Amino acid sequence: MQIALLLFDRFTALDAVGPYEMLSRAPGAETVFVAERTGAVRNDSGSLCLVAERTLADVPAPDVVIVPGGPGQSAQMENESLLGWLRAADATSTWTTSVCTGSLLLAAAGLLTGRRATTHWLAHDVLRTYGAEPTEERVVLDGKYVTAAGVSAGIDMGLTLLGEIAGDEHARSVQLLTEYDPQPPYDCGSPAKAPAAMVEEWRSRSRFILS
Amino acid sequence: MQIALLLFDRFTALDAVGPYEMLSRAPGAETVFVAERTGAVRNDSGSLCLVAERTLADVPAPDVVIVPGGPGQSAQMENESLLGWLRAADATSTWTTSVCTGSLLLAAAGLLTGRRATTHWLAHDVLRTYGAEPTEERVVLDGKYVTAAGVSAGIDMGLTLLGEIAGDEHARSVQLLTEYDPQPPYDCGSPAKAPAAMVEEWRSRSRFILS
């Protein structure tokens, strides 16, 4: 089973590494980081580089496609090289997935039209403009399309999908081995739980950073 | 504030990227991935490379030291170049931290002697043999030493430490922006919650992989 993680300039690292850490532990997984060009791809904050070891052309038909998000997503929304690869890979994939604003790229490629999906909480309206139906769930399955909410939700997406692919017992075993028993020190991880003023502040700021 | 993340061959990616994603969002943070040599450093499963952009010598006195774990930790337990850097960096650090079996490297460097600390649940006994006092908490603070349990616990460690460094309000804001409202699909993320047979199976296997 080939799992392709798409990288692009200014992606968010945890969006990619969260599901990677879960799904790369599927039996028989061959996990590959792909980008338009091979080499180091720099993240949103500029201080982390993951290496794309294969080009898009090298990996035309992965079984699982994982698209992270990040502020760099907006610069890719009309990149036909990348969107064309997504469409072609999706034509034969078993699962097409995203984390955070990665779903906007799937939607821009036309893959989420009329489908239930999610994205970063700040980007629900944008997702709707591309024809998807945003929901409030953290991980959304609609057929073979699995989308996760913002950044850290990719871990829950990865573990959920690992259960679908490898069975509940294997997924539970990976949960134990990665000691995924989260205990956040605060309870402020969604707009429903955060103070209204904090939510509003991020909504104001996001008008400048989300396309 | 300079934050140094130590990389070594066969580290576990989420151990590093979890706390990275939280702490790199501290105001004024300069986050650097360091290793003995600059360049790509390959993870435990072999399919992911993070780039070390600076050598240990380039970063002699970071404010925050973060040591991930992974099966590659065992090959570093007598690496005096790496252990010597940890000791020197610790001499002037504000915070010295680890995720998973990264604490075994701190302990091997002599930095956790007599201190309360944690590590991956499979490695508590090893941590004790290096002079630390293992505890069952997911994130352990003992003075300036902050250690996290296995793999995913680094996110909780990073957010906890972000609160100490930048204040609760900033940390809550980062929790909201990274949508860290975990909803694991299973409840099997610790040896206390997993079936006894699964725990025992991993204990058997770990005798071959942990030093």
Coordinates of C-alpha atoms in Angstrom, one line a residue:
Chain A
M1 CA 0.0 0.0 0.0
Q2 CA 1.5 3.3 -1.2
I3 CA 0.8 6.4 0.9
A4 CA 1.7 9.7 -0.6
L5 CA 2.0 12.8 1.5
L6 CA 1.9 16.0 -0.6
L7 CA 4.3 18.8 0.4
F8 CA 4.3 22.4 -0.8
D9 CA 6.0 25.6 0.3
R10 CA 4.7 26.9 3.7
F11 CA 2.8 23.7 4.7
T12 CA 2.1 23.1 8.4
A13 CA 4.4 20.4 9.7
L14 CA 2.1 18.7 12.2
D15 CA -0.6 18.5 9.5
A16 CA 1.6 16.1 7.7
V17 CA 3.5 14.4 10.5
G18 CA 0.4 13.7 12.6
P19 CA -1.3 11.3 10.1
Y20 CA 2.2 10.1 8.9
E21 CA 3.0 8.8 12.4
M22 CA -0.2 6.8 12.5
L23 CA -0.6 5.6 8.9
S24 CA 3.1 4.8 8.2
R25 CA 2.6 2.1 10.8
A26 CA 0.0 0.2 8.7
P27 CA 1.2 -3.3 7.7
G28 CA 2.9 -3.1 4.3
A29 CA 2.8 0.7 4.1
E30 CA 5.2 2.4 1.7
T31 CA 5.0 6.0 2.7
V32 CA 6.4 8.7 0.4
F33 CA 6.7 12.5 0.7
V34 CA 6.0 14.0 -2.8
A35 CA 6.2 17.5 -4.2
E36 CA 6.6 19.2 -7.6
R37 CA 10.3 18.9 -7.2
T38 CA 12.4 16.7 -4.9
G39 CA 14.3 18.2 -2.1
A40 CA 13.7 20.1 1.1
V41 CA 10.3 21.8 1.4
R42 CA 10.1 24.6 4.0
N43 CA 7.1 24.9 6.4
D44 CA 4.9 27.9 7.3
S45 CA 7.2 29.3 10.0
G46 CA 10.3 28.9 7.9
S47 CA 12.3 26.9 10.5
L48 CA 11.5 23.3 9.5
C49 CA 12.2 21.4 6.3
L50 CA 10.8 18.0 5.4
V51 CA 12.4 16.3 2.4
A52 CA 10.3 15.4 -0.6
E53 CA 12.0 12.3 -1.9
R54 CA 9.8 11.8 -5.0
T55 CA 8.2 14.1 -7.5
L56 CA 4.5 14.1 -8.3
A57 CA 5.3 12.4 -11.6
D58 CA 7.2 9.6 -9.7
V59 CA 4.0 8.7 -7.8
P60 CA 1.1 8.8 -10.2
A61 CA -1.2 6.3 -8.5
P62 CA -0.8 6.1 -4.7
D63 CA -3.4 4.1 -2.7
V64 CA -3.7 6.8 -0.1
V65 CA -3.3 10.5 -0.8
I66 CA -2.7 12.8 2.2
V67 CA -2.9 16.6 1.7
P68 CA -1.7 18.8 4.6
G69 CA -2.7 22.4 5.0
G70 CA -1.0 25.5 6.1
P71 CA -0.8 29.1 4.9
G72 CA 1.0 28.0 1.8
Q73 CA -2.2 26.3 0.6
S74 CA -3.5 29.6 -0.8
A75 CA -0.7 29.9 -3.3
Q76 CA -1.5 26.5 -4.8
M77 CA -5.2 27.0 -5.4
E78 CA -4.7 27.6 -9.1
N79 CA -1.6 25.4 -9.5
E80 CA -2.7 23.1 -12.3
S81 CA 0.3 20.9 -11.9
L82 CA -0.6 20.1 -8.3
L83 CA -4.4 20.1 -8.8
G84 CA -4.0 17.9 -11.9
W85 CA -1.9 15.4 -9.9
L86 CA -4.6 15.4 -7.2
R87 CA -7.3 14.6 -9.8
A88 CA -5.2 11.8 -11.4
A89 CA -4.2 10.3 -8.1
D90 CA -7.7 10.4 -6.8
A91 CA -9.0 8.6 -9.9
T92 CA -7.4 5.4 -8.7
S93 CA -6.8 6.0 -4.9
T94 CA -8.5 3.9 -2.2
W95 CA -8.5 6.9 0.2
T96 CA -8.2 10.6 -0.6
T97 CA -7.6 12.6 2.6
S98 CA -6.6 16.0 4.0
V99 CA -5.8 17.8 7.2
C100 CA -6.7 21.5 7.9
T101 CA -6.7 23.7 4.8
G102 CA -5.5 20.8 2.7
S103 CA -9.2 20.1 2.0
L104 CA -9.3 23.4 0.2
L105 CA -6.9 22.0 -2.3
L106 CA -9.0 18.9 -2.7
A107 CA -12.0 21.1 -3.2
A108 CA -10.2 23.3 -5.7
A109 CA -9.4 20.2 -7.7
G110 CA -13.2 19.5 -7.8
L111 CA -13.0 16.4 -5.6
L112 CA -15.2 17.5 -2.8
T113 CA -18.2 18.9 -4.7
G114 CA -21.4 18.1 -2.8
R115 CA -19.5 16.1 -0.2
R116 CA -19.5 16.5 3.5
A117 CA -16.0 17.7 4.6
T118 CA -14.1 19.7 7.1
T119 CA -11.1 22.0 7.3
H120 CA -9.5 24.4 9.8
W121 CA -12.3 26.1 11.7
L122 CA -11.3 29.5 10.2
A123 CA -11.8 28.2 6.7
H124 CA -15.3 26.6 6.7
D125 CA -16.7 29.4 4.6
V126 CA -13.9 29.1 2.0
L127 CA -14.5 25.4 1.8
R128 CA -18.2 26.0 1.1
T129 CA -17.4 28.4 -1.8
Y130 CA -15.5 25.5 -3.4
G131 CA -18.6 23.4 -3.4
A132 CA -18.2 21.2 -0.3
E133 CA -20.5 21.0 2.7
P134 CA -18.5 21.9 5.8
T135 CA -19.4 20.0 9.0
E136 CA -18.4 20.5 12.6
E137 CA -17.0 17.0 13.1
R138 CA -13.3 16.7 13.7
V139 CA -12.8 13.9 11.2
V140 CA -15.3 13.5 8.4
L141 CA -15.7 10.4 6.3
D142 CA -17.7 10.7 3.1
G143 CA -17.1 7.6 0.9
K144 CA -13.3 7.4 0.3
Y145 CA -12.8 11.1 1.2
V146 CA -11.5 11.7 4.8
T147 CA -11.0 15.2 5.9
A148 CA -9.8 16.5 9.2
A149 CA -10.2 19.8 11.1
G150 CA -7.2 22.0 11.9
V151 CA -3.5 20.9 12.4
S152 CA -3.6 18.4 15.3
A153 CA -6.8 16.8 14.0
G154 CA -4.7 14.9 11.5
I155 CA -3.6 12.6 14.3
D156 CA -7.3 11.6 14.9
M157 CA -7.8 11.3 11.2
G158 CA -4.8 9.1 10.8
L159 CA -5.8 6.8 13.6
T160 CA -9.4 6.6 12.3
L161 CA -8.2 5.7 8.8
L162 CA -5.6 3.3 10.2
G163 CA -8.6 1.4 11.8
E164 CA -10.4 1.4 8.4
I165 CA -7.3 0.1 6.6
A166 CA -5.7 -2.3 9.1
G167 CA -8.5 -3.0 11.6
D168 CA -9.4 -1.7 15.0
E169 CA -7.0 -4.1 16.8
H170 CA -4.0 -2.8 14.9
A171 CA -5.1 0.8 15.3
R172 CA -5.4 0.4 19.0
S173 CA -2.0 -1.2 19.2
V174 CA -0.5 1.9 17.3
Q175 CA -2.4 4.1 19.7
L176 CA -0.7 2.4 22.6
L177 CA 2.7 2.4 21.1
T178 CA 2.5 6.1 20.3
E179 CA 1.0 6.7 23.8
Y180 CA -1.8 8.7 22.3
D181 CA -3.7 9.4 25.5
P182 CA -4.0 13.2 25.1
Q183 CA -4.1 15.4 28.1
P184 CA -4.1 19.0 27.0
P185 CA -3.3 21.4 29.8
Y186 CA -6.1 23.7 28.7
D187 CA -9.5 23.1 27.2
C188 CA -9.5 25.7 24.5
G189 CA -9.0 23.7 21.3
S190 CA -12.1 24.6 19.3
P191 CA -14.1 27.7 18.7
A192 CA -16.9 26.2 20.8
K193 CA -14.6 26.0 23.8
A194 CA -12.5 29.1 23.5
P195 CA -13.5 32.5 24.8
A196 CA -15.6 34.4 22.2
A197 CA -13.1 37.3 22.1
M198 CA -10.3 35.0 21.2
V199 CA -12.3 33.4 18.5
E200 CA -13.2 36.8 17.1
E201 CA -9.6 38.0 17.2
W202 CA -8.5 35.0 15.1
R203 CA -11.4 35.5 12.7
S204 CA -10.3 39.1 12.2
R205 CA -6.7 38.2 11.6
S206 CA -7.7 35.3 9.3
R207 CA -9.3 37.7 6.8
F208 CA -5.7 38.6 5.8
I209 CA -4.3 35.1 5.6
L210 CA -6.9 32.9 4.1
S211 CA -7.9 33.1 0.5
Chain B
M1 CA 14.6 32.9 22.6
Q2 CA 16.5 30.1 20.8
I3 CA 14.9 26.6 20.8
A4 CA 17.1 23.7 19.6
L5 CA 15.6 20.5 18.5
L6 CA 18.1 17.6 18.4
L7 CA 18.0 15.2 15.6
F8 CA 19.7 11.8 15.2
D9 CA 19.4 8.9 12.9
R10 CA 16.1 6.9 13.5
F11 CA 14.4 9.5 15.7
T12 CA 10.6 9.4 15.8
A13 CA 9.1 12.3 13.8
L14 CA 6.1 13.1 15.9
D15 CA 8.4 13.3 19.0
A16 CA 10.1 16.3 17.4
V17 CA 7.2 17.9 15.4
G18 CA 4.6 17.8 18.2
P19 CA 6.5 20.1 20.6
Y20 CA 7.9 22.0 17.6
E21 CA 4.4 22.9 16.4
M22 CA 3.5 24.4 19.8
L23 CA 6.8 26.0 20.9
S24 CA 7.8 27.5 17.6
R25 CA 4.7 29.7 18.1
A26 CA 6.1 31.4 21.2
P27 CA 6.7 35.1 20.7
G28 CA 10.2 35.7 19.5
A29 CA 11.1 32.1 19.1
E30 CA 14.0 31.1 16.8
T31 CA 13.6 27.4 16.4
V32 CA 16.5 25.4 15.0
F33 CA 16.9 21.7 14.1
V34 CA 20.4 20.6 15.1
A35 CA 22.5 17.4 14.6
E36 CA 26.1 16.4 14.6
R37 CA 26.1 17.2 10.8
T38 CA 23.8 19.4 8.8
G39 CA 21.6 17.8 6.2
A40 CA 18.7 15.4 6.1
V41 CA 18.2 13.1 9.1
R42 CA 16.2 10.0 8.5
N43 CA 13.5 8.8 11.0
D44 CA 12.8 5.4 12.5
S45 CA 10.7 4.0 9.7
G46 CA 13.1 5.3 7.1
S47 CA 10.5 7.1 5.0
L48 CA 10.8 10.7 6.5
C49 CA 13.7 13.1 6.6
L50 CA 13.8 16.3 8.6
V51 CA 16.6 18.7 7.8
A52 CA 19.2 19.7 10.4
E53 CA 20.1 23.2 9.4
R54 CA 22.8 23.7 12.1
T55 CA 25.4 21.6 13.7
L56 CA 25.7 21.1 17.4
A57 CA 28.7 23.4 17.4
D58 CA 26.6 26.1 15.7
V59 CA 24.2 26.1 18.6
P60 CA 26.1 25.9 21.8
A61 CA 23.8 27.8 24.2
P62 CA 20.1 27.5 23.2
D63 CA 17.5 28.7 25.7
V64 CA 15.4 25.6 25.2
V65 CA 16.7 22.1 24.4
I66 CA 14.2 19.5 23.0
V67 CA 15.3 15.9 22.7
P68 CA 13.0 13.6 20.8
G69 CA 13.2 9.8 21.2
G70 CA 12.8 6.9 18.9
P71 CA 14.6 3.6 18.4
G72 CA 17.7 5.4 17.3
Q73 CA 18.2 6.8 20.8
S74 CA 19.9 3.5 21.9
A75 CA 22.8 4.1 19.4
Q76 CA 23.5 7.5 21.0
M77 CA 23.7 6.5 24.6
E78 CA 27.5 6.5 24.6
N79 CA 28.0 9.2 21.9
E80 CA 30.1 11.7 23.8
S81 CA 29.8 14.3 21.1
L82 CA 26.1 14.3 21.5
L83 CA 26.0 13.8 25.3
G84 CA 28.7 16.5 25.7
W85 CA 26.6 18.9 23.8
L86 CA 23.6 18.2 25.9
R87 CA 25.6 18.8 29.1
A88 CA 27.0 22.1 27.8
A89 CA 23.7 23.3 26.4
D90 CA 22.0 22.4 29.7
A91 CA 24.5 24.4 31.7
T92 CA 23.0 27.6 30.4
S93 CA 19.5 26.5 29.2
T94 CA 16.3 27.9 30.6
W95 CA 14.5 24.7 29.9
T96 CA 15.9 21.2 29.1
T97 CA 13.2 18.9 27.7
S98 CA 12.5 15.6 26.1
V99 CA 9.8 13.4 24.5
C100 CA 9.6 9.6 24.7
T101 CA 13.0 7.9 25.0
G102 CA 14.7 11.3 24.5
S103 CA 14.8 11.4 28.3
L104 CA 17.2 8.4 28.3
L105 CA 19.7 10.6 26.5
L106 CA 19.3 13.3 29.1
A107 CA 19.7 10.7 31.8
A108 CA 22.8 9.2 30.1
A109 CA 24.2 12.7 30.0
G110 CA 23.8 12.7 33.8
L111 CA 21.1 15.5 33.7
L112 CA 18.2 13.6 35.4
T113 CA 20.0 12.0 38.3
G114 CA 17.6 12.0 41.3
R115 CA 15.0 13.9 39.3
R116 CA 11.4 13.0 38.6
A117 CA 11.0 12.3 34.9
T118 CA 9.1 10.2 32.4
T119 CA 9.7 8.4 29.1
H120 CA 7.9 6.0 26.8
W121 CA 5.9 3.6 29.0
L122 CA 8.1 0.7 27.8
A123 CA 11.3 2.4 28.9
H124 CA 10.5 3.4 32.6
D125 CA 12.8 0.7 33.9
V126 CA 15.7 1.8 31.6
L127 CA 15.2 5.4 32.8
R128 CA 15.5 4.2 36.4
T129 CA 18.8 2.5 35.7
Y130 CA 20.2 5.8 34.6
G131 CA 19.4 7.4 37.9
A132 CA 16.1 9.2 37.3
E133 CA 12.8 8.6 39.2
P134 CA 10.2 7.5 36.6
T135 CA 6.6 8.7 37.2
E136 CA 3.3 7.9 35.6
E137 CA 2.4 11.5 34.7
R138 CA 2.2 12.3 31.0
V139 CA 4.3 15.5 31.4
V140 CA 6.7 15.9 34.3
L141 CA 8.2 19.2 35.4
D142 CA 11.1 19.0 37.8
G143 CA 12.8 22.4 38.0
K144 CA 13.8 23.3 34.5
Y145 CA 13.6 19.7 33.3
V146 CA 10.4 18.8 31.4
T147 CA 10.0 15.3 30.2
A148 CA 7.1 13.8 28.3
A149 CA 5.8 10.2 27.9
G150 CA 5.8 8.5 24.5
V151 CA 5.6 10.1 21.0
S152 CA 2.3 12.0 21.1
A153 CA 2.9 13.3 24.6
G154 CA 5.3 15.8 23.2
I155 CA 2.3 17.9 22.1
D156 CA 1.0 18.1 25.7
M157 CA 4.6 18.9 26.8
G158 CA 5.0 21.6 24.2
L159 CA 1.7 23.3 25.1
T160 CA 2.4 23.0 28.8
L161 CA 5.9 24.6 28.4
L162 CA 4.4 27.2 26.0
G163 CA 2.2 28.3 28.9
E164 CA 5.2 28.5 31.2
I165 CA 7.2 30.6 28.7
A166 CA 4.5 32.8 27.1
G167 CA 1.6 32.7 29.5
D168 CA -1.6 30.8 29.7
E169 CA -3.5 33.2 27.3
H170 CA -0.9 32.8 24.5
A171 CA -0.8 29.0 25.0
R172 CA -4.7 28.8 24.8
S173 CA -4.6 30.9 21.7
V174 CA -2.1 28.4 20.1
Q175 CA -4.3 25.5 21.2
L176 CA -7.2 27.1 19.4
L177 CA -5.2 27.9 16.3
T178 CA -3.9 24.3 16.1
E179 CA -7.4 23.1 16.9
Y180 CA -5.9 20.8 19.6
D181 CA -9.2 19.4 20.8
P182 CA -8.2 15.7 20.6
Q183 CA -10.9 13.1 20.0
P184 CA -9.1 9.7 19.6
P185 CA -11.4 7.1 18.0
Y186 CA -10.2 4.5 20.6
D187 CA -9.3 4.7 24.3
C188 CA -6.2 2.6 24.3
G189 CA -3.4 5.1 24.6
S190 CA -1.7 4.0 27.8
P191 CA -0.9 0.7 29.4
A192 CA -3.5 1.4 32.0
K193 CA -6.2 1.6 29.4
A194 CA -5.0 -1.0 26.9
P195 CA -5.9 -4.7 27.1
A196 CA -3.4 -6.6 29.3
A197 CA -2.5 -9.0 26.5
M198 CA -1.6 -6.1 24.2
V199 CA 0.5 -4.4 26.8
E200 CA 2.4 -7.7 27.5
E201 CA 2.9 -8.3 23.8
W202 CA 4.7 -4.9 23.4
R203 CA 6.7 -5.6 26.6
S204 CA 7.9 -8.8 25.1
R205 CA 8.8 -7.2 21.8
S206 CA 10.5 -4.2 23.5
R207 CA 13.1 -6.4 25.1
F208 CA 14.7 -6.6 21.7
I209 CA 14.4 -2.9 20.7
L210 CA 15.2 -1.0 23.9
S211 CA 18.6 -0.9 25.4

